[in-house]
Tab-separated table of C-alpha atoms in Angstrom:
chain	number	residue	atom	x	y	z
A	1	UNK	CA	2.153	3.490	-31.764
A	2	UNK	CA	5.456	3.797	-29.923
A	3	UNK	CA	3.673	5.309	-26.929
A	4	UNK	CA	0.941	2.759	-27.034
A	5	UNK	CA	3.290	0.085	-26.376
A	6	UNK	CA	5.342	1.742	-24.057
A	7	UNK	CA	2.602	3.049	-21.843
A	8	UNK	CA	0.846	-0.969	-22.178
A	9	UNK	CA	2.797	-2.017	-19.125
A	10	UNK	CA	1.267	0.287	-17.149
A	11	UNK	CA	-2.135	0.709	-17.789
A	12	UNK	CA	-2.125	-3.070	-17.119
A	13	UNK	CA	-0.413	-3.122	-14.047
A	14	UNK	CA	-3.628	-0.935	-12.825
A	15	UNK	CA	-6.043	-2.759	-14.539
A	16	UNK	CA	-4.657	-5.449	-11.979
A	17	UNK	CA	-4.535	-3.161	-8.952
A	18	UNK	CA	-8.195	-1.305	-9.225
A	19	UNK	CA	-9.095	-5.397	-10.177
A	20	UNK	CA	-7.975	-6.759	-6.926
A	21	UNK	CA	-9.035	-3.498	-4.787
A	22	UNK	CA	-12.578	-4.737	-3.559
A	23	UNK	CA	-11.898	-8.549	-3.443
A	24	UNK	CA	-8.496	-7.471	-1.201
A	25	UNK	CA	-10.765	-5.127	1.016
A	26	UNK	CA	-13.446	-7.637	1.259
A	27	UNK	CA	-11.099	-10.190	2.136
A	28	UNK	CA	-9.987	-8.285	4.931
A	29	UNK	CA	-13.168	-6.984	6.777
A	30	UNK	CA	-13.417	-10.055	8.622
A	31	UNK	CA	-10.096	-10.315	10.216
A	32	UNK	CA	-10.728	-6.386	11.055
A	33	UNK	CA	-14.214	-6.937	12.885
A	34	UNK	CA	-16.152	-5.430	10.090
A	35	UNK	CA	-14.601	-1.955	11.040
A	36	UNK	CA	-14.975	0.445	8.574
A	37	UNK	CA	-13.015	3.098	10.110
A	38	UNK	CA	-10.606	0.452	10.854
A	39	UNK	CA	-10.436	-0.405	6.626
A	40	UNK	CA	-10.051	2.996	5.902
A	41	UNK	CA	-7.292	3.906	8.204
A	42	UNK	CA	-5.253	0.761	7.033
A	43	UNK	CA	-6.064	2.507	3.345
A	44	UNK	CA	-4.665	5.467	4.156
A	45	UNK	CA	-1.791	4.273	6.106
A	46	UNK	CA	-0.775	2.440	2.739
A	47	UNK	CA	-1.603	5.247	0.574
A	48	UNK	CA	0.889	7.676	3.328
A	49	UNK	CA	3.823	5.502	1.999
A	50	UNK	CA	3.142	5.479	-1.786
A	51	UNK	CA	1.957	8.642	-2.567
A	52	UNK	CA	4.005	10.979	-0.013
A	53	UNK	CA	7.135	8.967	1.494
A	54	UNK	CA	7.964	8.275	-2.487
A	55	UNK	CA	6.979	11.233	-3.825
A	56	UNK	CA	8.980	13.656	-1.682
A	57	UNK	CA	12.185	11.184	-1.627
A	58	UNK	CA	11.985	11.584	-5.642
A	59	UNK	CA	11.679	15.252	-5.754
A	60	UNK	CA	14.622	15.888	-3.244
A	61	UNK	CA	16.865	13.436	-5.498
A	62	UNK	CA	16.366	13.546	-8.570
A	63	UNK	CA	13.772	16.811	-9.223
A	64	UNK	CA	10.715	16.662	-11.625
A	65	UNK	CA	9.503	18.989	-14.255
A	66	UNK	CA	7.108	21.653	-13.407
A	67	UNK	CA	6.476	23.944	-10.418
A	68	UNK	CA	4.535	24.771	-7.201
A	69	UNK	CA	1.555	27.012	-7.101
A	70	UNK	CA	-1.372	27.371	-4.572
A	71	UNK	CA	-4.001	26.574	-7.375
A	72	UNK	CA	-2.732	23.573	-8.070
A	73	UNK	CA	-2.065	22.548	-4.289
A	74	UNK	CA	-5.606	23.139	-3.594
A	75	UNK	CA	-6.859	21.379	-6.470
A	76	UNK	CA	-4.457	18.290	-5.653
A	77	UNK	CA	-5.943	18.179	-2.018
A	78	UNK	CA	-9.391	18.311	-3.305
A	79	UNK	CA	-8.425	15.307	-5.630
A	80	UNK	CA	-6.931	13.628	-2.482
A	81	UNK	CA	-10.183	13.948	-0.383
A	82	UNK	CA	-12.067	12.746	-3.242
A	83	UNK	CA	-10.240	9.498	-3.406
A	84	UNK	CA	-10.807	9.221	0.518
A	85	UNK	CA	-14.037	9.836	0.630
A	86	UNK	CA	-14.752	7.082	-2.622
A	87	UNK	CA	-12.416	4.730	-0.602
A	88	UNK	CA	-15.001	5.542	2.443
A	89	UNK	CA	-17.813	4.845	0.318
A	90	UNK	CA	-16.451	1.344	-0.709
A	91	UNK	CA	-15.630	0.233	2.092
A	92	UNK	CA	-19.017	0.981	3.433
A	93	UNK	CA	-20.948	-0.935	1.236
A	94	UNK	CA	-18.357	-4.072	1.767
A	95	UNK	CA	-18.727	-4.235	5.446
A	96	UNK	CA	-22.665	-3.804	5.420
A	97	UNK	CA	-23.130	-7.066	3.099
A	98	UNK	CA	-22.076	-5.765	-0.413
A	99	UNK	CA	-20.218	-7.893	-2.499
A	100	UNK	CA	-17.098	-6.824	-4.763
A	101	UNK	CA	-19.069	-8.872	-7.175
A	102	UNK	CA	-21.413	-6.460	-8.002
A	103	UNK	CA	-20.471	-3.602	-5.999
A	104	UNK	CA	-17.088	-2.840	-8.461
A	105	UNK	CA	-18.589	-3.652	-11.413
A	106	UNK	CA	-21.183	-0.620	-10.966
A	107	UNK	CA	-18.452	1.523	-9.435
A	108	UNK	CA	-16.252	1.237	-12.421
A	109	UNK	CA	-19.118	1.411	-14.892
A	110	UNK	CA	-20.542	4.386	-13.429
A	111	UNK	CA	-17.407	6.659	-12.818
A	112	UNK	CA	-16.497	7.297	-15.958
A	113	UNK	CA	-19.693	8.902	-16.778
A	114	UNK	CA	-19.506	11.377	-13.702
A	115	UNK	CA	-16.230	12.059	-14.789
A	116	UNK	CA	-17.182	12.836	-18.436
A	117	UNK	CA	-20.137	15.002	-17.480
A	118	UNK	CA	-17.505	16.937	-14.464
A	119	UNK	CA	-14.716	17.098	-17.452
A	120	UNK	CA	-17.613	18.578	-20.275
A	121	UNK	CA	-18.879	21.241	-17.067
A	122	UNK	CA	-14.766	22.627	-16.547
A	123	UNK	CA	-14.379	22.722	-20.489
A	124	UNK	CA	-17.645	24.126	-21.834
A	125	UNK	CA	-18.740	21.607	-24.095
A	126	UNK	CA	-21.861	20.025	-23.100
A	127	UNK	CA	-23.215	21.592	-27.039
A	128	UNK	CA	-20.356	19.334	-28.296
A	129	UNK	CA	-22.177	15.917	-27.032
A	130	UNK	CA	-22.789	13.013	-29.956
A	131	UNK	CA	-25.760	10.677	-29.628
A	132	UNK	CA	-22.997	8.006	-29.487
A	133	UNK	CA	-22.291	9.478	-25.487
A	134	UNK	CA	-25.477	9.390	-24.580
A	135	UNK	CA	-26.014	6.121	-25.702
A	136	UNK	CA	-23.051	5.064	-23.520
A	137	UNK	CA	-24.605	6.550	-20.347
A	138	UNK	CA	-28.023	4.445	-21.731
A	139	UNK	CA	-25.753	1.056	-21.907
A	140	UNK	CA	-24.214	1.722	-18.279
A	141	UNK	CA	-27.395	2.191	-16.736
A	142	UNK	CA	-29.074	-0.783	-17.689
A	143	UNK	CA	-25.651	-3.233	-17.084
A	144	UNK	CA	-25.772	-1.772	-13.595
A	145	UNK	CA	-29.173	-2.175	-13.170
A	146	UNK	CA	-29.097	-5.837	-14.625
A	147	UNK	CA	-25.394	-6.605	-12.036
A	148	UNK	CA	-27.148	-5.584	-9.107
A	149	UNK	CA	-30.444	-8.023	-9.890
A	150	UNK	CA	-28.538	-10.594	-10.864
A	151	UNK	CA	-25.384	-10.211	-8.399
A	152	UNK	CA	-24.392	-14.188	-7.574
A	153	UNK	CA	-24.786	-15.079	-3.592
A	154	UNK	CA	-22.283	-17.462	-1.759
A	155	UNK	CA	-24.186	-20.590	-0.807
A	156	UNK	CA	-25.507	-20.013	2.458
A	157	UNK	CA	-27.446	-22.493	5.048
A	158	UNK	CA	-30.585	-21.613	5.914
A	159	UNK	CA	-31.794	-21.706	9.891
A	160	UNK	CA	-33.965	-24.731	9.161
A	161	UNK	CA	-30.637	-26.559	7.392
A	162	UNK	CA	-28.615	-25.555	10.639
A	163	UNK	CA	-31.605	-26.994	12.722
A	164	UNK	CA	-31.319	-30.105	11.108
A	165	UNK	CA	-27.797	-30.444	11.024
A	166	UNK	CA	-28.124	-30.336	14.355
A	167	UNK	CA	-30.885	-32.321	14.925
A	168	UNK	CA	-28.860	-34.727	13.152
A	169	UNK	CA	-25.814	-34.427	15.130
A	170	UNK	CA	-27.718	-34.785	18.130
A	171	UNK	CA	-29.341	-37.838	17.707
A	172	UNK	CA	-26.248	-39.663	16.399
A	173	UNK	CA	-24.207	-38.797	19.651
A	174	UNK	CA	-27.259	-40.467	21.554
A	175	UNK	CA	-27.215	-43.336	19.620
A	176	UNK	CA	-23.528	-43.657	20.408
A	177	UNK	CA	-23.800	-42.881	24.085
A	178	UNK	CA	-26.354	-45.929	24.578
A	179	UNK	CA	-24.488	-48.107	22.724
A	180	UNK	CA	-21.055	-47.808	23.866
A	181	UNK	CA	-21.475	-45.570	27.230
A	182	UNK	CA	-22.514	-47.435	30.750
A	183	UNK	CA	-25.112	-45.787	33.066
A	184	UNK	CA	-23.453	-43.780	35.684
A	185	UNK	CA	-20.476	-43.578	34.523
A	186	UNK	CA	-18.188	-40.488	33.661
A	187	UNK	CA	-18.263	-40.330	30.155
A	188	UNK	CA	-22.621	-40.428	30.118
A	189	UNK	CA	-22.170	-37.442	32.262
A	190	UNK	CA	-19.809	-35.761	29.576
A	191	UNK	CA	-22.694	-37.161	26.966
A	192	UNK	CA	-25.052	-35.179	29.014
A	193	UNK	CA	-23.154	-31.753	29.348
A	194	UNK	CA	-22.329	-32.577	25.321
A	195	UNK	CA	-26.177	-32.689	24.551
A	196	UNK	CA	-26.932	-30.018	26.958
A	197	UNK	CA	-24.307	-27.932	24.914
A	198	UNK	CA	-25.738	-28.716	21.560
A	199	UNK	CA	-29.275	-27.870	22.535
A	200	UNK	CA	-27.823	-24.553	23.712
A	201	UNK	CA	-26.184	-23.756	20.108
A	202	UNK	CA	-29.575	-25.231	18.792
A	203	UNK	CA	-31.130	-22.662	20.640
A	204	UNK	CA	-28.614	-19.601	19.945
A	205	UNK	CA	-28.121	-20.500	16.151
A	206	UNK	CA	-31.322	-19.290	14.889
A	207	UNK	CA	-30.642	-15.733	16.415
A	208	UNK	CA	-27.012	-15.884	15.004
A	209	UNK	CA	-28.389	-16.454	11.747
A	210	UNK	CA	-31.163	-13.660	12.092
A	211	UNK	CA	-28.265	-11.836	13.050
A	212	UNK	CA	-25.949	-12.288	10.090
A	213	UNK	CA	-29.096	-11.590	7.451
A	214	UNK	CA	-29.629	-7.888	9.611
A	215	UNK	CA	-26.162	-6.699	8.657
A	216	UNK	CA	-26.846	-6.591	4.854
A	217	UNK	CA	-27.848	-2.967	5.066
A	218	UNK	CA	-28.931	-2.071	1.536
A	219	UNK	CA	-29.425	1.380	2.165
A	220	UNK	CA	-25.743	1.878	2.684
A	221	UNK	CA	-24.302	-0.611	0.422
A	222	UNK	CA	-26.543	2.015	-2.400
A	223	UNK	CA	-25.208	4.766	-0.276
A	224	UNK	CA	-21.958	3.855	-0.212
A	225	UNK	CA	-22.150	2.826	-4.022
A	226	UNK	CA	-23.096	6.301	-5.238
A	227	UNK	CA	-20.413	8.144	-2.777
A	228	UNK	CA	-17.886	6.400	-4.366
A	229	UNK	CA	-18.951	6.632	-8.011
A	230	UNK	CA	-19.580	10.597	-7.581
A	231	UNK	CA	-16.220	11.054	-5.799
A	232	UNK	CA	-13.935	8.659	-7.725
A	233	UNK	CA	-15.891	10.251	-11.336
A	234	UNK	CA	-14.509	13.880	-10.113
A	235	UNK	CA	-11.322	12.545	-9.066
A	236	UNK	CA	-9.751	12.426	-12.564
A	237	UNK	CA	-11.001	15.741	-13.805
A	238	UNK	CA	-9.603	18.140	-10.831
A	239	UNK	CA	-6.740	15.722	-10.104
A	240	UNK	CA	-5.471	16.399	-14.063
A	241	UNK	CA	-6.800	20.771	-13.246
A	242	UNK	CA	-3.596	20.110	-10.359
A	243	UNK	CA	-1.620	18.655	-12.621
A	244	UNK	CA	-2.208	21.841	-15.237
A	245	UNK	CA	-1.795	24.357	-13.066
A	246	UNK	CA	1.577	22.994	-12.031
A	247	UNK	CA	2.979	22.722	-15.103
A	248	UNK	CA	2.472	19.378	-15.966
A	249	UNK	CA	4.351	18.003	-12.703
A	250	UNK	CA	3.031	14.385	-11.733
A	251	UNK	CA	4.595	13.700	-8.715
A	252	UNK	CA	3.649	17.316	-6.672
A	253	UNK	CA	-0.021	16.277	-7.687
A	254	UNK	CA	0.117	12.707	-6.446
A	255	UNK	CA	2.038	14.200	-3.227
A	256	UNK	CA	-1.516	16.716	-2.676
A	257	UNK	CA	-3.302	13.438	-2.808
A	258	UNK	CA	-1.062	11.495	-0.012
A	259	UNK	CA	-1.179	14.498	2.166
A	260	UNK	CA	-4.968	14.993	1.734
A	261	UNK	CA	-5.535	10.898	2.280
A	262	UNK	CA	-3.045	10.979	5.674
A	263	UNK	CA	-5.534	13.911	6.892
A	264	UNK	CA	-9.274	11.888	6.336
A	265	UNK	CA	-8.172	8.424	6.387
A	266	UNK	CA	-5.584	8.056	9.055
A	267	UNK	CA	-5.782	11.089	11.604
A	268	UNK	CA	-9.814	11.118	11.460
A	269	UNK	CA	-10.413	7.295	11.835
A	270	UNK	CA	-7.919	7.286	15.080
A	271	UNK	CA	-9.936	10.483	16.498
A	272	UNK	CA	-13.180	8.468	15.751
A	273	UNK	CA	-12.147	5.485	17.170
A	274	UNK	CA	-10.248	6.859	20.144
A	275	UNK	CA	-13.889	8.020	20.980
A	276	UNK	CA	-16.028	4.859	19.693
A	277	UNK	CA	-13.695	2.268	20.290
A	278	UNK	CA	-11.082	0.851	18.398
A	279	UNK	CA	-12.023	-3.025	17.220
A	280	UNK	CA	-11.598	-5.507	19.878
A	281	UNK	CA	-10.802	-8.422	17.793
A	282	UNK	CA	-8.050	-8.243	14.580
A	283	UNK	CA	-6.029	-10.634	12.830
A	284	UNK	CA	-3.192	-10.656	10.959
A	285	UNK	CA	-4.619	-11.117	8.246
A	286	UNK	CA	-7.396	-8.495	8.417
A	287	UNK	CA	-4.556	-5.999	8.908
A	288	UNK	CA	-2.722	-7.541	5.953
A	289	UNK	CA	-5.272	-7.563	3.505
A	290	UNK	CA	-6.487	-4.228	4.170
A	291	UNK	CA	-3.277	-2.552	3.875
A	292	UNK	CA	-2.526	-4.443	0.661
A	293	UNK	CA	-5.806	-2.949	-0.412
A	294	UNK	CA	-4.564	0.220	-0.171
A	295	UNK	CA	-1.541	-0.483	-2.112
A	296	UNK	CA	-3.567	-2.083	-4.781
A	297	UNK	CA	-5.258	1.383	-4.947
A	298	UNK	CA	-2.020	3.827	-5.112
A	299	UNK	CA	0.226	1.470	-7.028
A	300	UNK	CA	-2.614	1.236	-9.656
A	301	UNK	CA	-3.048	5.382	-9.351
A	302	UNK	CA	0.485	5.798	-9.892
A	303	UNK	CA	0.197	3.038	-12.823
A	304	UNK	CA	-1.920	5.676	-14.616
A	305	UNK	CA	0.204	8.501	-13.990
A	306	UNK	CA	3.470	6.735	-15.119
A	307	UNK	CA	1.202	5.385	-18.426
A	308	UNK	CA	0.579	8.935	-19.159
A	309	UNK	CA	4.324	9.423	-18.556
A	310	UNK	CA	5.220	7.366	-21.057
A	311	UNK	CA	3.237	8.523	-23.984
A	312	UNK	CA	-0.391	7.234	-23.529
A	313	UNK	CA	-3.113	8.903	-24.567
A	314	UNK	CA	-6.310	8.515	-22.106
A	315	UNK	CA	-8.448	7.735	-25.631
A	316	UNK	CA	-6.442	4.484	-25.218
A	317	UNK	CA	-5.091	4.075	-21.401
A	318	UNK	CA	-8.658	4.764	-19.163
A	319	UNK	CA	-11.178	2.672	-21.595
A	320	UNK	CA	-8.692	-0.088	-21.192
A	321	UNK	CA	-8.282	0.584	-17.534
A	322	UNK	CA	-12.394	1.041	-16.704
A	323	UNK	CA	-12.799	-2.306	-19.327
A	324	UNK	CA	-10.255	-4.295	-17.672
A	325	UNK	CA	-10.692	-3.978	-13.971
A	326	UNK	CA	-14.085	-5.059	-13.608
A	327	UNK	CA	-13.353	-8.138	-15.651
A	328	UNK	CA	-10.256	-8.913	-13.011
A	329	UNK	CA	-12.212	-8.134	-9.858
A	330	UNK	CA	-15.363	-10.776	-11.413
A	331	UNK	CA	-12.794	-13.062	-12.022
A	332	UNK	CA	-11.645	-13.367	-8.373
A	333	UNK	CA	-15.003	-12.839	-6.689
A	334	UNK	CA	-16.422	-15.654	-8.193
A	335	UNK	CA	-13.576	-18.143	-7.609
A	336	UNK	CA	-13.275	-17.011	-3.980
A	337	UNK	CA	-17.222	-17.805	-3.753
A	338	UNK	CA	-16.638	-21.155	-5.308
A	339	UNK	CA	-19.546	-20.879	-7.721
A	340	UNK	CA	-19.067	-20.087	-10.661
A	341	UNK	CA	-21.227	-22.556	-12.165
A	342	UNK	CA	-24.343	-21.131	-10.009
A	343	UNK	CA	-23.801	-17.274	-11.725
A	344	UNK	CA	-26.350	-16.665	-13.993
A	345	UNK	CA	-25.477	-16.274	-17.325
A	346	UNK	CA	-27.687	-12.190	-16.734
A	347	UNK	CA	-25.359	-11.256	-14.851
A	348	UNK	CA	-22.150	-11.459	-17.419
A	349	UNK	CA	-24.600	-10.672	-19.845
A	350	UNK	CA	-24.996	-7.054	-17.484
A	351	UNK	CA	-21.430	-7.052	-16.772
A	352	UNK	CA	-20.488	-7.106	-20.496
A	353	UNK	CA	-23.037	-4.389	-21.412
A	354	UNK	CA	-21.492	-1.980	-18.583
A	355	UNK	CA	-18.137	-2.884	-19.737
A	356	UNK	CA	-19.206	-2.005	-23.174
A	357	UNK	CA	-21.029	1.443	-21.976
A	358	UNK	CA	-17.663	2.818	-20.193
A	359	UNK	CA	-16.149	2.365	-22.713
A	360	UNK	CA	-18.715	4.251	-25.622
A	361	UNK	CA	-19.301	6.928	-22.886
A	362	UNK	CA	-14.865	7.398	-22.949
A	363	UNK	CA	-14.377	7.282	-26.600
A	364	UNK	CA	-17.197	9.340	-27.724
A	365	UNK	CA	-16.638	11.716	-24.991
A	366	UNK	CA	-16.141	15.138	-26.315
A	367	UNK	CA	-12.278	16.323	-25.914
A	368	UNK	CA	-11.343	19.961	-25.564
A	369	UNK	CA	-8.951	21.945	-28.331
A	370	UNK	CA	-9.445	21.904	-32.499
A	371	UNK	CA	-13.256	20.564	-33.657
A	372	UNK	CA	-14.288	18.364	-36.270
A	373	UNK	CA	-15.937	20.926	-38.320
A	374	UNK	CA	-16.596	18.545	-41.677
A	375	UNK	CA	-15.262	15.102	-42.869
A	376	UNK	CA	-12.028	16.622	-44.418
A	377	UNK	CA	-9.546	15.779	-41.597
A	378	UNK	CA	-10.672	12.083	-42.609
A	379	UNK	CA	-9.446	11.933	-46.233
A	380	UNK	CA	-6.189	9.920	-47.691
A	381	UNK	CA	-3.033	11.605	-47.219
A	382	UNK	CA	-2.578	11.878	-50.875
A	383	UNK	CA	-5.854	13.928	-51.410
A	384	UNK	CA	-4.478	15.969	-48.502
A	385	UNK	CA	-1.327	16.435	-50.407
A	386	UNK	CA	-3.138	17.652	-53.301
A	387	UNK	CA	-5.237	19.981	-51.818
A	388	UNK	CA	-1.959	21.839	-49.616
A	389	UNK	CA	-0.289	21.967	-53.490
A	390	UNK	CA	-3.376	23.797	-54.805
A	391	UNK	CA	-3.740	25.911	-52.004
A	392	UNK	CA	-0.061	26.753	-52.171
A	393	UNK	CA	-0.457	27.605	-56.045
A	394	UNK	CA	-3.310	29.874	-55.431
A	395	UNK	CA	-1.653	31.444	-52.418
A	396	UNK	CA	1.608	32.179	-55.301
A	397	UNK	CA	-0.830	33.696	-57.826
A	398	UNK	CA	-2.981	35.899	-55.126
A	399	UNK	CA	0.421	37.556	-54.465
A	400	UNK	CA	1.645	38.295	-58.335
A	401	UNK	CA	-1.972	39.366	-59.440
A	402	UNK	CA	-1.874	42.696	-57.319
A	403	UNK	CA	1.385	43.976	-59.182
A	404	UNK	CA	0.357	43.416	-62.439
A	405	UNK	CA	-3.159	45.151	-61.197
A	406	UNK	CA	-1.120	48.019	-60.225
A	407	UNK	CA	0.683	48.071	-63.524
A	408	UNK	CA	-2.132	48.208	-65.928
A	409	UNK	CA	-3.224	51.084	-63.877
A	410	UNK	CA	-0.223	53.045	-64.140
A	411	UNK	CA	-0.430	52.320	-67.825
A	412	UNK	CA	-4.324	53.250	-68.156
A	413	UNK	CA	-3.508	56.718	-66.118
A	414	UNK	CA	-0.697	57.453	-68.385
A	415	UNK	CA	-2.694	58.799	-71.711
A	416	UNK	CA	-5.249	60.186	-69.486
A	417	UNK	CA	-2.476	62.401	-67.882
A	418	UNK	CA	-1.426	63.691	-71.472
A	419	UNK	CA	-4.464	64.395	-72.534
A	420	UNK	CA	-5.524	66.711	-69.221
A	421	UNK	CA	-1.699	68.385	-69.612
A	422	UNK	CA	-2.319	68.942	-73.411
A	423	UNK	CA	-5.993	70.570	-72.721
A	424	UNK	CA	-4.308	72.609	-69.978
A	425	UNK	CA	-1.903	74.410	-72.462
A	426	UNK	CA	-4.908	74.601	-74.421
A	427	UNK	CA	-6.627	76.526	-72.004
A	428	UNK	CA	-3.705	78.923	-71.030
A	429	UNK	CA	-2.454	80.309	-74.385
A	430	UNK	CA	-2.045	83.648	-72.481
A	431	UNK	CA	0.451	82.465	-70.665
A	432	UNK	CA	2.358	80.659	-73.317
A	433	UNK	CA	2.570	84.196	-75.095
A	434	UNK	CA	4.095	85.964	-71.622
A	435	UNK	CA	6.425	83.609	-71.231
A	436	UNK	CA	8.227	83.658	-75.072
């Protein structure tokens, strides 16, 4: 219980980090001309500072528990370029129309059953599996399936509302031009250009618009979807097969991961856009919320290391995590769309039920070490109590019964020896008489 509490603060603080991952990156696409490359490189920037500027100023200082190896270097790198490539596959789907609405939700209901079926595949216990899991996997499955039909859409204005609109616009300006505006003079000739203008946004707005609906790729956004739900579902399993191999050392592993995320998501995004073209047009606040986004992401990775740290069990720490965060990043989709009275009540119907199957799939997961052979290990402590006396009792008699075996042996064997001495003299009265 004392670890529970202790490791709370924690697995919170990540709950509010993965939470605000998306809705940060999505926030941010804009202001960095819907560059992905440009995302990721922010990402991994961020993730340079947290998870190898710390990590090696802590280990020179103050020194950590456990120990180098090349095992667990490689498996820490591995775990690294996982965590890029999922980042990769978020950002993706973000900047080719996916919403952190929906596009989380499945993430973070889908993960952890990769990353039970990658955990059962290094342990060897896929003949271990209850119903129970399976029915998990079932529940996360059809939430997805039900977030992605009924994801909720911003409010958008068709191209016949735009025409209108303008339409609209354009007709009151003429009314006001003939009314207040003499013939000939300087400000009808401003009118003119002003009309002239308008018709020329009447005319470019319907492409614009045809524009905007051709960059909702959903190829990609499914692509990028499943990329990050395969990677991120592996990450745990060989990130914690690092962490073994070193000895239990947390800070070496995260330090693999830093090194690994400075190598695909800052060096290769400057060598691809040094070729393609770096984005022409950035604000500060595209760079600002995409950095943050990384933060969000290693600051909640390191939430779950120091959770562990501090006596949490992942029974308790990752349902909590995988239940919470999708509830957090829902939570500030919808306000940032404004409309949360338009979501249809499917869709937190779906969200609940993949909620729900992460965490079944977690808890019902089949752990490695001492099995559940019968209902025994279930029983009151008294009963247990009573059954170690007994046991003990019968453990003190098996050892005194072989000794008094032994005895009534020696005690059977004792006659019998008389007797085959006595019929021996009987035998040899020869030599009785020789020896008087």
């Amino acid at each position: 219980m004392r670890g529970i509490v202790a490791s709370l603060p924690f697995a919170l603080l990540t709950v509010v980090c993965w939470g605000s991952y998306g809705p940060v990156l999505h926030h941010g696409k804009t202001g960095m001309d819907n560059n992905s490359w440009a995302q990721l490189l922010c990402v991994g920037i961020s993730y340079f500072v947290v998870a190898v500027i710390v990590p090696i100023y802590v280990l020179k200082s103050k020194g950590e528990q456990g120990e180098w190896s090349a095992g667990g270097v490689k498996w820490g790198l591995a775990a690294g370029a996982l965590g890029a490539f999922g980042a990769l596959g978020i950002i993706t789907a973000l900047t080719n129309g996916g919403s952190p609405t929906y596009v989380m939700p499945i993430v973070f209901g889908c993960a952890p059953v990769v990353n039970t079926f990658v955990s059962m595949y290094m342990a060897k216990l896929f003949k271990e599996v209850t119903p129970s899991f399976y029915l998990g996997i079932i529940l996360v499955a059809l939430g997805a399936c039900g977030v992605f039909a009924f994801k909720p859409t911003a409010a958008t204005k068709t191209t016949t509302q735009l025409q209108a609109e303008i339409t609209t616009v354009r007709y009151d300006e003429e009314q006001t031009s003939a009314t207040d505006l003499a013939p000939g003079s300087a400000a009808e000739k401003e009118a003119t250009e002003t009309e002239t203008a308008d018709g020329e946004l009447s005319e470019a707005t319907p492409s614009a618009v045809g524009s905007e609906e051709k960059k909702t790729n959903i190829m990609l956004i499914v692509g990028g979807i499943c990329l990050t739900v395969l990677s991120w579902g592996a990450y745990g399993s060989v990130l914690h097969k690092s962490q073994a191999m070193m000895k239990g050392s947390r800070l070496r592993p995260l330090l693999c991961v830093g090194i690994s995320y400075f190598v695909l998501a800052v060096i290769i995004p400057i060598l691809i856009m040094s070729s393609s073209g770096f984005p022409e047009q950035t604000t500060t606040s595209g760079w600002t919320f995409s950095l943050l986004a990384g933060v969000c992401g290693s600051v909640g990775a390191l939430g779950i290391i120091l959770s562990f740290t501090f006596g949490g069990k992942p029974v308790f720490v990752m349902p909590l995590v995988f239940g919470g965060a999708p509830i957090i990043n829902t939570m500030i989709s919808v306000m940032e769309m404004e409309a949360v009275s338009d979501v249809s009540p499917y869709f937190f119907a779906s969200l609940t039920i993949v909620i729900v199957g992460a965490i079944v799939t977690l808890v019902s997961a089949p752990k490695p070490g001492k099995k559940k052979t019968s209902s025994e290990e279930d029983k009151p402590l008294w009963d247990q109590t009573r059954e170690e006396n007994a046991a003990n009792i019968e453990a003190v008699n098996s050892e005194n019964e072989p000794a008094e075996e032994v005895e009534t042996v020696i005690t059977e064997d004792e006659p019998a020896e008389d007797e085959a001495t006595g019929e021996e003299e009987a035998t040899n009265p020869d030599d009785h008489s020789k020896e008087s």
